[in-house]
Amino acid sequence: MKVLVPVKRVIDYNVKVRVKPDQSGVDLANVKMSMNPFDEIATEEAVRMKEKGAATEVVVVSIGPQPAQETIRTALAMGADRGLLIQTDQTVEPLAVAKLLKAVVEQEQPGLVIMGKQAIDDDNNATGQMLAALLDWPQATFASKIELNGASAANVTREVDGGLQTLEVQLPAIVTADLRLNEPRYASLPNIMKAKKKPIDVKSPGDFGVDITPRLKVSKVTEPPKRQGGVKVESVADLVMRLKNEAGVL
Amino acid sequence: MAVLVIADHDNTAVRDTTLKTVTAAQKLSGDIDVLVLGQNARPAADAAARIAGVRKVLLAESPALGKMIAEAVTDVVVPLAANYDAILTPATSAGKNFSPRIAAKLDVMQITDVIEILDANTFVRPIYAGNALETVTSSDAKKVITVRPTVFKAAGEGGAAPVEIVSATGDAPKTRFVGEEVVKSDRPELGAAKIVVSGGRALGSAEEFQRVIEPLADKLGAAVGASRAAVDAGYAPNDYQVGQTGKVVAPDLYLAIGISGAIQHLAGMKDSKVIVAINKDGDAPIFSVADYGLVADYKTAVPELMDELSKLGK
């Protein structure tokens, strides 16, 4: 079974995000970029399936500017087999990404697509569900455990409000990865060297005949209102007195 | 223009998140219908009918809808969509799961986690874990929206809307519900609690977390939360997690114990009315958002706090 893993290049999760003074967006110049952390988890899961013999090939796809090749290389260094970059400098919304991925799925015919539940830049948490809708495939989002039942179905445990839910989905299916699915590995130096020789195919959105015009126009990006820090209290007794008398919350 | 709100409920009543989403819907239209999906959910539909300002309630039931399987939900909602200009869902884990599927079926780009509605086409939503807010204008004729419930007020009672049954199959032929582990607790639900007590990595172990945080929460009648660092370290279960990757909460009182205040945690609690931080590191970022900060080791501060609360009769 082939596993497809879509990955996104985003601002590194340790970087403090700065809004541009002209409110046109977030400053990405000279900022460290990395693979979306949830996509790393998805890649790790696919690679583990291959190591266990459950997957035959792991294909990584990214949609974005030319440097997104580096993100694909990271996945190849973790153990994925080959990459596809759909290169564009335009903003690509989850709906357009899902349409492009649908076209890729139709070409590649994977048995399973594993992807991050959410990108940490636009925080939409939508692409996996949208891809499942367009393909009419079952979806199992926010996965913390995936157990394959042969090549025909998978039991997926999902993180939901109040606990865990387990679904059995028939394959092919879309699974989106939550934080606790696994701990992604660090690529070893030999694997990083090996990844340089793995193939990355480069295409454009036009090659798939998909219109990626955004449906949402961003008119401005602002900083959230700053919360003022309050006072430091000297003792627990002082704290409780203030919570009762000043704040009125006890 | 009419708006459909997809209810979040527990079969017997609608949750607060639904009431808040109705308030958000009122910014778009006076014609608000509420869709209740579930199994044996008639009492929840009757409760939805009593929400002030609701025109009618639609009820669809099936085993798959009882588990809110996304495919089944989509199967019911998409045919109804022709009657509405906007479909609003509270951004709970269930809503986040099915709403984008509905949007894609309608060829609409979802507007996610809306915190402000400026007009029928223009919305404000957080990005980058709440470190920036973007204002977006949608060119889609129909809007599919998830609403961050914590920022809207709950709609009141006093309605008497009719309940109509929707005859959709609500099937999910390729997905089977296997089981669930619901954390049973007498504590209030994290998303709806008036007081939240959260612990961080400073607690050092799951045993310590249970020994220190949980009794304090119980004394205050509070829900228990945790930072992602504490969850990742295994001190607390994932559904305790407060933050951009967990739950977004806005209680009257938020007590952060041994939490340093990573950006992603602050994104999940900074709309709380009153924030208290107890941390032995006086430079911890949590103090920059706390109304009341106490620089102290939780090991001494929490027992003292328990004593002081006892004196108040808690």
PDB file of N, CA and C in Angstrom, chain A residues 11 93-94 99 121-124 129-130 132-133 136-139 141-142 158-159 161-168 170 179-180 215-222 224 227 229-233 240 244 246, chain B residues 67 69-71 92-93 96-97 100-101 105 107 109 112 125 128-137 139-140 174-176 178-181 183 228 238 244 270 272-273 288-293 305 312:
ATOM      1  N   ILE A  11       6.318  28.951   9.201  1.00  0.00           N
ATOM      2  CA  ILE A  11       7.221  29.608  10.141  1.00  0.00           C
ATOM      3  C   ILE A  11       7.506  28.628  11.284  1.00  0.00           C
ATOM      4  N   GLU A  93      -5.323  28.489  -0.402  1.00  0.00           N
ATOM      5  CA  GLU A  93      -6.207  28.190   0.723  1.00  0.00           C
ATOM      6  C   GLU A  93      -6.469  26.693   0.832  1.00  0.00           C
ATOM      7  N   PRO A  94      -6.910  26.235   2.013  1.00  0.00           N
ATOM      8  CA  PRO A  94      -7.187  24.801   2.186  1.00  0.00           C
ATOM      9  C   PRO A  94      -8.076  24.191   1.093  1.00  0.00           C
ATOM     10  N   LYS A  99      -8.143  20.549  -3.530  1.00  0.00           N
ATOM     11  CA  LYS A  99      -8.402  20.237  -4.947  1.00  0.00           C
ATOM     12  C   LYS A  99      -7.133  19.729  -5.641  1.00  0.00           C
ATOM     13  N   ASP A 121       0.320  28.037  10.806  1.00  0.00           N
ATOM     14  CA  ASP A 121       0.308  29.438  10.357  1.00  0.00           C
ATOM     15  C   ASP A 121      -1.136  29.943  10.240  1.00  0.00           C
ATOM     16  N   ASP A 122      -1.944  29.320   9.359  1.00  0.00           N
ATOM     17  CA  ASP A 122      -3.315  29.832   9.216  1.00  0.00           C
ATOM     18  C   ASP A 122      -4.307  29.148  10.161  1.00  0.00           C
ATOM     19  N   ASP A 123      -3.855  28.098  10.864  1.00  0.00           N
ATOM     20  CA  ASP A 123      -4.687  27.441  11.889  1.00  0.00           C
ATOM     21  C   ASP A 123      -6.086  27.070  11.395  1.00  0.00           C
ATOM     22  N   ASN A 124      -6.198  26.630  10.151  1.00  0.00           N
ATOM     23  CA  ASN A 124      -7.538  26.347   9.638  1.00  0.00           C
ATOM     24  C   ASN A 124      -8.090  24.984  10.052  1.00  0.00           C
ATOM     25  N   GLN A 129     -10.097  17.283   5.999  1.00  0.00           N
ATOM     26  CA  GLN A 129     -11.531  17.050   5.908  1.00  0.00           C
ATOM     27  C   GLN A 129     -12.030  17.403   4.501  1.00  0.00           C
ATOM     28  N   MET A 130     -11.488  18.489   3.933  1.00  0.00           N
ATOM     29  CA  MET A 130     -11.919  18.913   2.596  1.00  0.00           C
ATOM     30  C   MET A 130     -11.500  17.908   1.537  1.00  0.00           C
ATOM     31  N   ALA A 132     -11.032  14.729   2.020  1.00  0.00           N
ATOM     32  CA  ALA A 132     -11.907  13.564   2.196  1.00  0.00           C
ATOM     33  C   ALA A 132     -13.256  13.806   1.521  1.00  0.00           C
ATOM     34  N   ALA A 133     -13.764  15.027   1.665  1.00  0.00           N
ATOM     35  CA  ALA A 133     -15.062  15.359   1.047  1.00  0.00           C
ATOM     36  C   ALA A 133     -14.973  15.258  -0.469  1.00  0.00           C
ATOM     37  N   ASP A 136     -14.765  11.792  -1.555  1.00  0.00           N
ATOM     38  CA  ASP A 136     -15.801  10.924  -0.986  1.00  0.00           C
ATOM     39  C   ASP A 136     -15.203   9.763  -0.213  1.00  0.00           C
ATOM     40  N   TRP A 137     -14.093  10.033   0.444  1.00  0.00           N
ATOM     41  CA  TRP A 137     -13.446   9.023   1.277  1.00  0.00           C
ATOM     42  C   TRP A 137     -13.850   9.254   2.728  1.00  0.00           C
ATOM     43  N   PRO A 138     -13.781   8.179   3.528  1.00  0.00           N
ATOM     44  CA  PRO A 138     -13.982   8.406   4.966  1.00  0.00           C
ATOM     45  C   PRO A 138     -12.820   9.207   5.559  1.00  0.00           C
ATOM     46  N   GLN A 139     -13.100   9.872   6.685  1.00  0.00           N
ATOM     47  CA  GLN A 139     -12.064  10.662   7.342  1.00  0.00           C
ATOM     48  C   GLN A 139     -11.989  10.277   8.811  1.00  0.00           C
ATOM     49  N   THR A 141     -10.084  12.220  11.785  1.00  0.00           N
ATOM     50  CA  THR A 141      -9.249  13.377  12.122  1.00  0.00           C
ATOM     51  C   THR A 141      -8.714  13.264  13.549  1.00  0.00           C
ATOM     52  N   PHE A 142      -7.697  14.051  13.853  1.00  0.00           N
ATOM     53  CA  PHE A 142      -7.121  14.212  15.204  1.00  0.00           C
ATOM     54  C   PHE A 142      -6.683  12.862  15.783  1.00  0.00           C
ATOM     55  N   ARG A 158      -9.221   8.722  18.000  1.00  0.00           N
ATOM     56  CA  ARG A 158      -9.245  10.171  17.784  1.00  0.00           C
ATOM     57  C   ARG A 158      -9.334  10.914  19.113  1.00  0.00           C
ATOM     58  N   GLU A 159      -8.627  12.057  19.173  1.00  0.00           N
ATOM     59  CA  GLU A 159      -8.714  12.937  20.346  1.00  0.00           C
ATOM     60  C   GLU A 159      -9.939  13.825  20.163  1.00  0.00           C
ATOM     61  N   ASP A 161     -13.274  16.149  22.286  1.00  0.00           N
ATOM     62  CA  ASP A 161     -13.611  16.815  23.537  1.00  0.00           C
ATOM     63  C   ASP A 161     -14.101  15.764  24.528  1.00  0.00           C
ATOM     64  N   GLY A 162     -13.506  15.715  25.672  1.00  0.00           N
ATOM     65  CA  GLY A 162     -13.983  14.804  26.713  1.00  0.00           C
ATOM     66  C   GLY A 162     -13.356  13.426  26.677  1.00  0.00           C
ATOM     67  N   GLY A 163     -12.515  13.115  25.715  1.00  0.00           N
ATOM     68  CA  GLY A 163     -11.882  11.803  25.724  1.00  0.00           C
ATOM     69  C   GLY A 163     -11.399  11.338  24.373  1.00  0.00           C
ATOM     70  N   LEU A 164     -11.603  10.043  24.105  1.00  0.00           N
ATOM     71  CA  LEU A 164     -11.117   9.429  22.871  1.00  0.00           C
ATOM     72  C   LEU A 164     -12.256   8.703  22.177  1.00  0.00           C
ATOM     73  N   GLN A 165     -12.225   8.707  20.847  1.00  0.00           N
ATOM     74  CA  GLN A 165     -13.205   7.966  20.074  1.00  0.00           C
ATOM     75  C   GLN A 165     -12.441   7.094  19.080  1.00  0.00           C
ATOM     76  N   THR A 166     -12.869   5.857  18.928  1.00  0.00           N
ATOM     77  CA  THR A 166     -12.224   4.993  17.938  1.00  0.00           C
ATOM     78  C   THR A 166     -13.198   4.695  16.800  1.00  0.00           C
ATOM     79  N   LEU A 167     -12.719   4.913  15.583  1.00  0.00           N
ATOM     80  CA  LEU A 167     -13.505   4.644  14.381  1.00  0.00           C
ATOM     81  C   LEU A 167     -12.779   3.610  13.536  1.00  0.00           C
ATOM     82  N   GLU A 168     -13.549   2.775  12.851  1.00  0.00           N
ATOM     83  CA  GLU A 168     -12.953   1.926  11.826  1.00  0.00           C
ATOM     84  C   GLU A 168     -13.315   2.531  10.478  1.00  0.00           C
ATOM     85  N   GLN A 170     -12.893   2.373   6.276  1.00  0.00           N
ATOM     86  CA  GLN A 170     -12.457   1.560   5.144  1.00  0.00           C
ATOM     87  C   GLN A 170     -11.427   2.337   4.345  1.00  0.00           C
ATOM     88  N   LEU A 179      -1.157  15.579  18.072  1.00  0.00           N
ATOM     89  CA  LEU A 179       0.172  15.623  18.697  1.00  0.00           C
ATOM     90  C   LEU A 179       0.668  14.288  19.240  1.00  0.00           C
ATOM     91  N   ARG A 180      -0.236  13.503  19.809  1.00  0.00           N
ATOM     92  CA  ARG A 180       0.243  12.334  20.537  1.00  0.00           C
ATOM     93  C   ARG A 180       0.312  11.069  19.703  1.00  0.00           C
ATOM     94  N   ARG A 215     -10.672  32.422  -2.107  1.00  0.00           N
ATOM     95  CA  ARG A 215     -12.053  32.853  -1.880  1.00  0.00           C
ATOM     96  C   ARG A 215     -12.121  33.893  -0.774  1.00  0.00           C
ATOM     97  N   LEU A 216     -11.098  33.927   0.050  1.00  0.00           N
ATOM     98  CA  LEU A 216     -11.068  34.888   1.145  1.00  0.00           C
ATOM     99  C   LEU A 216     -10.011  35.936   0.838  1.00  0.00           C
ATOM    100  N   LYS A 217     -10.407  37.198   0.943  1.00  0.00           N
ATOM    101  CA  LYS A 217      -9.451  38.280   0.729  1.00  0.00           C
ATOM    102  C   LYS A 217      -9.078  38.803   2.113  1.00  0.00           C
ATOM    103  N   VAL A 218      -7.764  38.804   2.378  1.00  0.00           N
ATOM    104  CA  VAL A 218      -7.316  39.298   3.679  1.00  0.00           C
ATOM    105  C   VAL A 218      -7.151  40.807   3.572  1.00  0.00           C
ATOM    106  N   SER A 219      -7.972  41.562   4.308  1.00  0.00           N
ATOM    107  CA  SER A 219      -7.868  43.019   4.209  1.00  0.00           C
ATOM    108  C   SER A 219      -6.860  43.576   5.197  1.00  0.00           C
ATOM    109  N   LYS A 220      -6.714  42.943   6.342  1.00  0.00           N
ATOM    110  CA  LYS A 220      -5.632  43.362   7.228  1.00  0.00           C
ATOM    111  C   LYS A 220      -5.289  42.291   8.233  1.00  0.00           C
ATOM    112  N   VAL A 221      -4.055  42.376   8.719  1.00  0.00           N
ATOM    113  CA  VAL A 221      -3.589  41.490   9.780  1.00  0.00           C
ATOM    114  C   VAL A 221      -3.097  42.379  10.906  1.00  0.00           C
ATOM    115  N   THR A 222      -3.637  42.178  12.078  1.00  0.00           N
ATOM    116  CA  THR A 222      -3.295  43.052  13.206  1.00  0.00           C
ATOM    117  C   THR A 222      -2.794  42.225  14.382  1.00  0.00           C
ATOM    118  N   PRO A 224      -3.147  41.089  18.209  1.00  0.00           N
ATOM    119  CA  PRO A 224      -4.290  41.015  19.121  1.00  0.00           C
ATOM    120  C   PRO A 224      -4.141  42.060  20.215  1.00  0.00           C
ATOM    121  N   ARG A 227      -2.985  42.162  26.586  1.00  0.00           N
ATOM    122  CA  ARG A 227      -3.520  42.112  27.932  1.00  0.00           C
ATOM    123  C   ARG A 227      -2.487  42.741  28.848  1.00  0.00           C
ATOM    124  N   GLY A 229      -0.434  43.232  32.071  1.00  0.00           N
ATOM    125  CA  GLY A 229      -0.088  42.484  33.270  1.00  0.00           C
ATOM    126  C   GLY A 229      -0.606  43.254  34.473  1.00  0.00           C
ATOM    127  N   GLY A 230      -0.909  42.565  35.540  1.00  0.00           N
ATOM    128  CA  GLY A 230      -1.476  43.238  36.707  1.00  0.00           C
ATOM    129  C   GLY A 230      -0.428  43.439  37.782  1.00  0.00           C
ATOM    130  N   VAL A 231      -0.767  43.070  38.981  1.00  0.00           N
ATOM    131  CA  VAL A 231       0.119  43.309  40.117  1.00  0.00           C
ATOM    132  C   VAL A 231       0.742  42.000  40.589  1.00  0.00           C
ATOM    133  N   LYS A 232       1.875  42.134  41.217  1.00  0.00           N
ATOM    134  CA  LYS A 232       2.456  40.995  41.924  1.00  0.00           C
ATOM    135  C   LYS A 232       2.015  41.099  43.378  1.00  0.00           C
ATOM    136  N   VAL A 233       1.471  40.031  43.892  1.00  0.00           N
ATOM    137  CA  VAL A 233       1.049  40.048  45.292  1.00  0.00           C
ATOM    138  C   VAL A 233       2.147  39.434  46.151  1.00  0.00           C
ATOM    139  N   VAL A 240      -5.729  35.909  48.064  1.00  0.00           N
ATOM    140  CA  VAL A 240      -7.105  35.477  48.308  1.00  0.00           C
ATOM    141  C   VAL A 240      -7.979  36.678  48.663  1.00  0.00           C
ATOM    142  N   LYS A 244     -11.166  37.973  46.419  1.00  0.00           N
ATOM    143  CA  LYS A 244     -12.497  38.065  47.018  1.00  0.00           C
ATOM    144  C   LYS A 244     -13.032  39.507  46.943  1.00  0.00           C
ATOM    145  N   GLU A 246     -11.424  42.550  45.604  1.00  0.00           N
ATOM    146  CA  GLU A 246     -11.116  43.418  44.467  1.00  0.00           C
ATOM    147  C   GLU A 246     -11.722  42.858  43.173  1.00  0.00           C
TER     148      GLU A 246
ATOM    149  N   LYS B  67     -23.088   9.584  16.919  1.00  0.00           N
ATOM    150  CA  LYS B  67     -21.647   9.696  17.177  1.00  0.00           C
ATOM    151  C   LYS B  67     -21.034  10.851  16.404  1.00  0.00           C
ATOM    152  N   ILE B  69     -20.522  11.300  13.298  1.00  0.00           N
ATOM    153  CA  ILE B  69     -19.591  10.895  12.244  1.00  0.00           C
ATOM    154  C   ILE B  69     -19.690  11.927  11.107  1.00  0.00           C
ATOM    155  N   ALA B  70     -18.541  12.448  10.694  1.00  0.00           N
ATOM    156  CA  ALA B  70     -18.519  13.580   9.761  1.00  0.00           C
ATOM    157  C   ALA B  70     -19.272  13.286   8.465  1.00  0.00           C
ATOM    158  N   GLU B  71     -19.107  12.073   7.942  1.00  0.00           N
ATOM    159  CA  GLU B  71     -19.750  11.738   6.670  1.00  0.00           C
ATOM    160  C   GLU B  71     -21.270  11.796   6.812  1.00  0.00           C
ATOM    161  N   THR B  92     -15.996  23.233  18.247  1.00  0.00           N
ATOM    162  CA  THR B  92     -15.639  22.148  19.168  1.00  0.00           C
ATOM    163  C   THR B  92     -14.890  21.097  18.366  1.00  0.00           C
ATOM    164  N   SER B  93     -14.432  20.019  19.020  1.00  0.00           N
ATOM    165  CA  SER B  93     -13.700  19.013  18.239  1.00  0.00           C
ATOM    166  C   SER B  93     -14.625  18.366  17.205  1.00  0.00           C
ATOM    167  N   LYS B  96     -15.105  21.067  14.366  1.00  0.00           N
ATOM    168  CA  LYS B  96     -13.898  21.190  13.549  1.00  0.00           C
ATOM    169  C   LYS B  96     -13.742  19.997  12.619  1.00  0.00           C
ATOM    170  N   ASN B  97     -14.298  18.869  13.023  1.00  0.00           N
ATOM    171  CA  ASN B  97     -14.191  17.651  12.219  1.00  0.00           C
ATOM    172  C   ASN B  97     -15.122  17.697  11.003  1.00  0.00           C
ATOM    173  N   PRO B 100     -15.485  21.510   7.818  1.00  0.00           N
ATOM    174  CA  PRO B 100     -14.758  21.658   6.542  1.00  0.00           C
ATOM    175  C   PRO B 100     -15.243  20.670   5.479  1.00  0.00           C
ATOM    176  N   ARG B 101     -15.723  19.523   5.912  1.00  0.00           N
ATOM    177  CA  ARG B 101     -16.238  18.540   4.943  1.00  0.00           C
ATOM    178  C   ARG B 101     -17.485  19.101   4.257  1.00  0.00           C
ATOM    179  N   LYS B 105     -17.853  20.167   0.186  1.00  0.00           N
ATOM    180  CA  LYS B 105     -18.959  19.635  -0.628  1.00  0.00           C
ATOM    181  C   LYS B 105     -19.737  20.765  -1.304  1.00  0.00           C
ATOM    182  N   ASP B 107     -18.292  23.540  -2.216  1.00  0.00           N
ATOM    183  CA  ASP B 107     -17.274  24.329  -2.922  1.00  0.00           C
ATOM    184  C   ASP B 107     -17.118  25.727  -2.297  1.00  0.00           C
ATOM    185  N   MET B 109     -14.880  27.987   0.733  1.00  0.00           N
ATOM    186  CA  MET B 109     -13.749  28.033   1.665  1.00  0.00           C
ATOM    187  C   MET B 109     -14.286  28.413   3.044  1.00  0.00           C
ATOM    188  N   THR B 112     -12.760  29.940   9.462  1.00  0.00           N
ATOM    189  CA  THR B 112     -12.522  29.115  10.639  1.00  0.00           C
ATOM    190  C   THR B 112     -12.358  29.946  11.897  1.00  0.00           C
ATOM    191  N   ARG B 125     -10.558  36.538  12.475  1.00  0.00           N
ATOM    192  CA  ARG B 125     -10.190  35.222  13.021  1.00  0.00           C
ATOM    193  C   ARG B 125      -8.720  35.215  13.429  1.00  0.00           C
ATOM    194  N   TYR B 128      -1.751  32.063  13.533  1.00  0.00           N
ATOM    195  CA  TYR B 128      -0.504  31.927  14.280  1.00  0.00           C
ATOM    196  C   TYR B 128      -0.768  31.819  15.780  1.00  0.00           C
ATOM    197  N   ALA B 129      -1.582  30.865  16.169  1.00  0.00           N
ATOM    198  CA  ALA B 129      -1.856  30.590  17.579  1.00  0.00           C
ATOM    199  C   ALA B 129      -2.322  31.837  18.324  1.00  0.00           C
ATOM    200  N   GLY B 130      -3.070  32.664  17.634  1.00  0.00           N
ATOM    201  CA  GLY B 130      -3.620  33.848  18.294  1.00  0.00           C
ATOM    202  C   GLY B 130      -2.636  34.999  18.387  1.00  0.00           C
ATOM    203  N   ASN B 131      -1.468  34.864  17.761  1.00  0.00           N
ATOM    204  CA  ASN B 131      -0.489  35.953  17.789  1.00  0.00           C
ATOM    205  C   ASN B 131      -0.780  37.029  16.760  1.00  0.00           C
ATOM    206  N   ALA B 132      -1.730  36.763  15.897  1.00  0.00           N
ATOM    207  CA  ALA B 132      -2.177  37.771  14.930  1.00  0.00           C
ATOM    208  C   ALA B 132      -3.655  37.522  14.646  1.00  0.00           C
ATOM    209  N   LEU B 133      -4.332  38.579  14.239  1.00  0.00           N
ATOM    210  CA  LEU B 133      -5.738  38.458  13.869  1.00  0.00           C
ATOM    211  C   LEU B 133      -5.865  38.887  12.424  1.00  0.00           C
ATOM    212  N   GLU B 134      -6.567  38.080  11.619  1.00  0.00           N
ATOM    213  CA  GLU B 134      -6.758  38.509  10.241  1.00  0.00           C
ATOM    214  C   GLU B 134      -8.224  38.843   9.986  1.00  0.00           C
ATOM    215  N   THR B 135      -8.411  39.897   9.200  1.00  0.00           N
ATOM    216  CA  THR B 135      -9.752  40.279   8.778  1.00  0.00           C
ATOM    217  C   THR B 135      -9.911  39.789   7.352  1.00  0.00           C
ATOM    218  N   VAL B 136     -10.913  38.927   7.129  1.00  0.00           N
ATOM    219  CA  VAL B 136     -11.082  38.347   5.792  1.00  0.00           C
ATOM    220  C   VAL B 136     -12.472  38.660   5.246  1.00  0.00           C
ATOM    221  N   THR B 137     -12.507  38.869   3.923  1.00  0.00           N
ATOM    222  CA  THR B 137     -13.783  39.066   3.243  1.00  0.00           C
ATOM    223  C   THR B 137     -13.983  37.891   2.302  1.00  0.00           C
ATOM    224  N   SER B 139     -15.691  35.795  -0.723  1.00  0.00           N
ATOM    225  CA  SER B 139     -16.406  36.006  -1.984  1.00  0.00           C
ATOM    226  C   SER B 139     -17.350  34.853  -2.284  1.00  0.00           C
ATOM    227  N   ASP B 140     -17.409  33.868  -1.384  1.00  0.00           N
ATOM    228  CA  ASP B 140     -18.341  32.756  -1.591  1.00  0.00           C
ATOM    229  C   ASP B 140     -19.770  33.226  -1.331  1.00  0.00           C
ATOM    230  N   LYS B 174     -18.841   3.910   5.062  1.00  0.00           N
ATOM    231  CA  LYS B 174     -17.441   3.459   5.086  1.00  0.00           C
ATOM    232  C   LYS B 174     -16.778   3.674   6.444  1.00  0.00           C
ATOM    233  N   THR B 175     -17.554   4.135   7.410  1.00  0.00           N
ATOM    234  CA  THR B 175     -16.987   4.418   8.729  1.00  0.00           C
ATOM    235  C   THR B 175     -17.838   3.738   9.792  1.00  0.00           C
ATOM    236  N   ARG B 176     -17.171   3.041  10.700  1.00  0.00           N
ATOM    237  CA  ARG B 176     -17.903   2.342  11.743  1.00  0.00           C
ATOM    238  C   ARG B 176     -17.405   2.820  13.103  1.00  0.00           C
ATOM    239  N   VAL B 178     -16.373   2.321  16.687  1.00  0.00           N
ATOM    240  CA  VAL B 178     -15.874   1.154  17.409  1.00  0.00           C
ATOM    241  C   VAL B 178     -16.047   1.326  18.912  1.00  0.00           C
ATOM    242  N   GLY B 179     -15.699   2.489  19.420  1.00  0.00           N
ATOM    243  CA  GLY B 179     -15.825   2.687  20.863  1.00  0.00           C
ATOM    244  C   GLY B 179     -15.361   4.060  21.268  1.00  0.00           C
ATOM    245  N   GLU B 180     -15.583   4.360  22.534  1.00  0.00           N
ATOM    246  CA  GLU B 180     -15.083   5.641  23.033  1.00  0.00           C
ATOM    247  C   GLU B 180     -14.714   5.505  24.496  1.00  0.00           C
ATOM    248  N   GLU B 181     -13.767   6.333  24.891  1.00  0.00           N
ATOM    249  CA  GLU B 181     -13.391   6.425  26.300  1.00  0.00           C
ATOM    250  C   GLU B 181     -13.687   7.846  26.701  1.00  0.00           C
ATOM    251  N   VAL B 183     -13.909  10.533  29.556  1.00  0.00           N
ATOM    252  CA  VAL B 183     -13.411  10.761  30.908  1.00  0.00           C
ATOM    253  C   VAL B 183     -14.596  11.153  31.779  1.00  0.00           C
ATOM    254  N   ARG B 228       0.443  22.469  27.516  1.00  0.00           N
ATOM    255  CA  ARG B 228       0.859  21.418  26.588  1.00  0.00           C
ATOM    256  C   ARG B 228       2.114  20.715  27.100  1.00  0.00           C
ATOM    257  N   ASN B 238      -4.656  14.430  27.552  1.00  0.00           N
ATOM    258  CA  ASN B 238      -4.680  15.429  26.483  1.00  0.00           C
ATOM    259  C   ASN B 238      -5.913  16.322  26.527  1.00  0.00           C
ATOM    260  N   GLN B 244      -3.619  26.742  22.026  1.00  0.00           N
ATOM    261  CA  GLN B 244      -4.017  26.752  20.632  1.00  0.00           C
ATOM    262  C   GLN B 244      -4.231  25.344  20.108  1.00  0.00           C
ATOM    263  N   LYS B 270      -6.026  33.632  27.369  1.00  0.00           N
ATOM    264  CA  LYS B 270      -5.830  35.052  27.665  1.00  0.00           C
ATOM    265  C   LYS B 270      -7.123  35.865  27.668  1.00  0.00           C
ATOM    266  N   SER B 272      -9.583  35.017  29.554  1.00  0.00           N
ATOM    267  CA  SER B 272     -10.183  34.806  30.880  1.00  0.00           C
ATOM    268  C   SER B 272     -10.365  36.157  31.561  1.00  0.00           C
ATOM    269  N   LYS B 273     -11.404  36.243  32.415  1.00  0.00           N
ATOM    270  CA  LYS B 273     -11.664  37.539  33.060  1.00  0.00           C
ATOM    271  C   LYS B 273     -10.538  37.898  34.028  1.00  0.00           C
ATOM    272  N   SER B 288       3.143  38.321  32.510  1.00  0.00           N
ATOM    273  CA  SER B 288       2.810  39.473  31.663  1.00  0.00           C
ATOM    274  C   SER B 288       1.330  39.523  31.321  1.00  0.00           C
ATOM    275  N   VAL B 289       0.608  38.430  31.537  1.00  0.00           N
ATOM    276  CA  VAL B 289      -0.837  38.445  31.277  1.00  0.00           C
ATOM    277  C   VAL B 289      -1.653  38.292  32.561  1.00  0.00           C
ATOM    278  N   ALA B 290      -0.972  38.010  33.674  1.00  0.00           N
ATOM    279  CA  ALA B 290      -1.700  37.715  34.916  1.00  0.00           C
ATOM    280  C   ALA B 290      -2.157  39.007  35.592  1.00  0.00           C
ATOM    281  N   ASP B 291      -3.414  39.003  36.062  1.00  0.00           N
ATOM    282  CA  ASP B 291      -3.895  40.138  36.850  1.00  0.00           C
ATOM    283  C   ASP B 291      -3.251  40.116  38.234  1.00  0.00           C
ATOM    284  N   TYR B 292      -3.093  38.899  38.749  1.00  0.00           N
ATOM    285  CA  TYR B 292      -2.441  38.736  40.043  1.00  0.00           C
ATOM    286  C   TYR B 292      -1.352  37.696  39.912  1.00  0.00           C
ATOM    287  N   GLY B 293      -0.134  38.086  40.209  1.00  0.00           N
ATOM    288  CA  GLY B 293       0.985  37.155  40.129  1.00  0.00           C
ATOM    289  C   GLY B 293       1.565  36.931  41.508  1.00  0.00           C
ATOM    290  N   LEU B 305      -2.840  28.240  49.967  1.00  0.00           N
ATOM    291  CA  LEU B 305      -4.056  28.660  49.274  1.00  0.00           C
ATOM    292  C   LEU B 305      -5.237  27.798  49.724  1.00  0.00           C
ATOM    293  N   LEU B 312     -12.376  30.770  54.116  1.00  0.00           N
ATOM    294  CA  LEU B 312     -13.516  31.432  53.475  1.00  0.00           C
ATOM    295  C   LEU B 312     -14.729  30.508  53.398  1.00  0.00           C
TER     296      LEU B 312
END
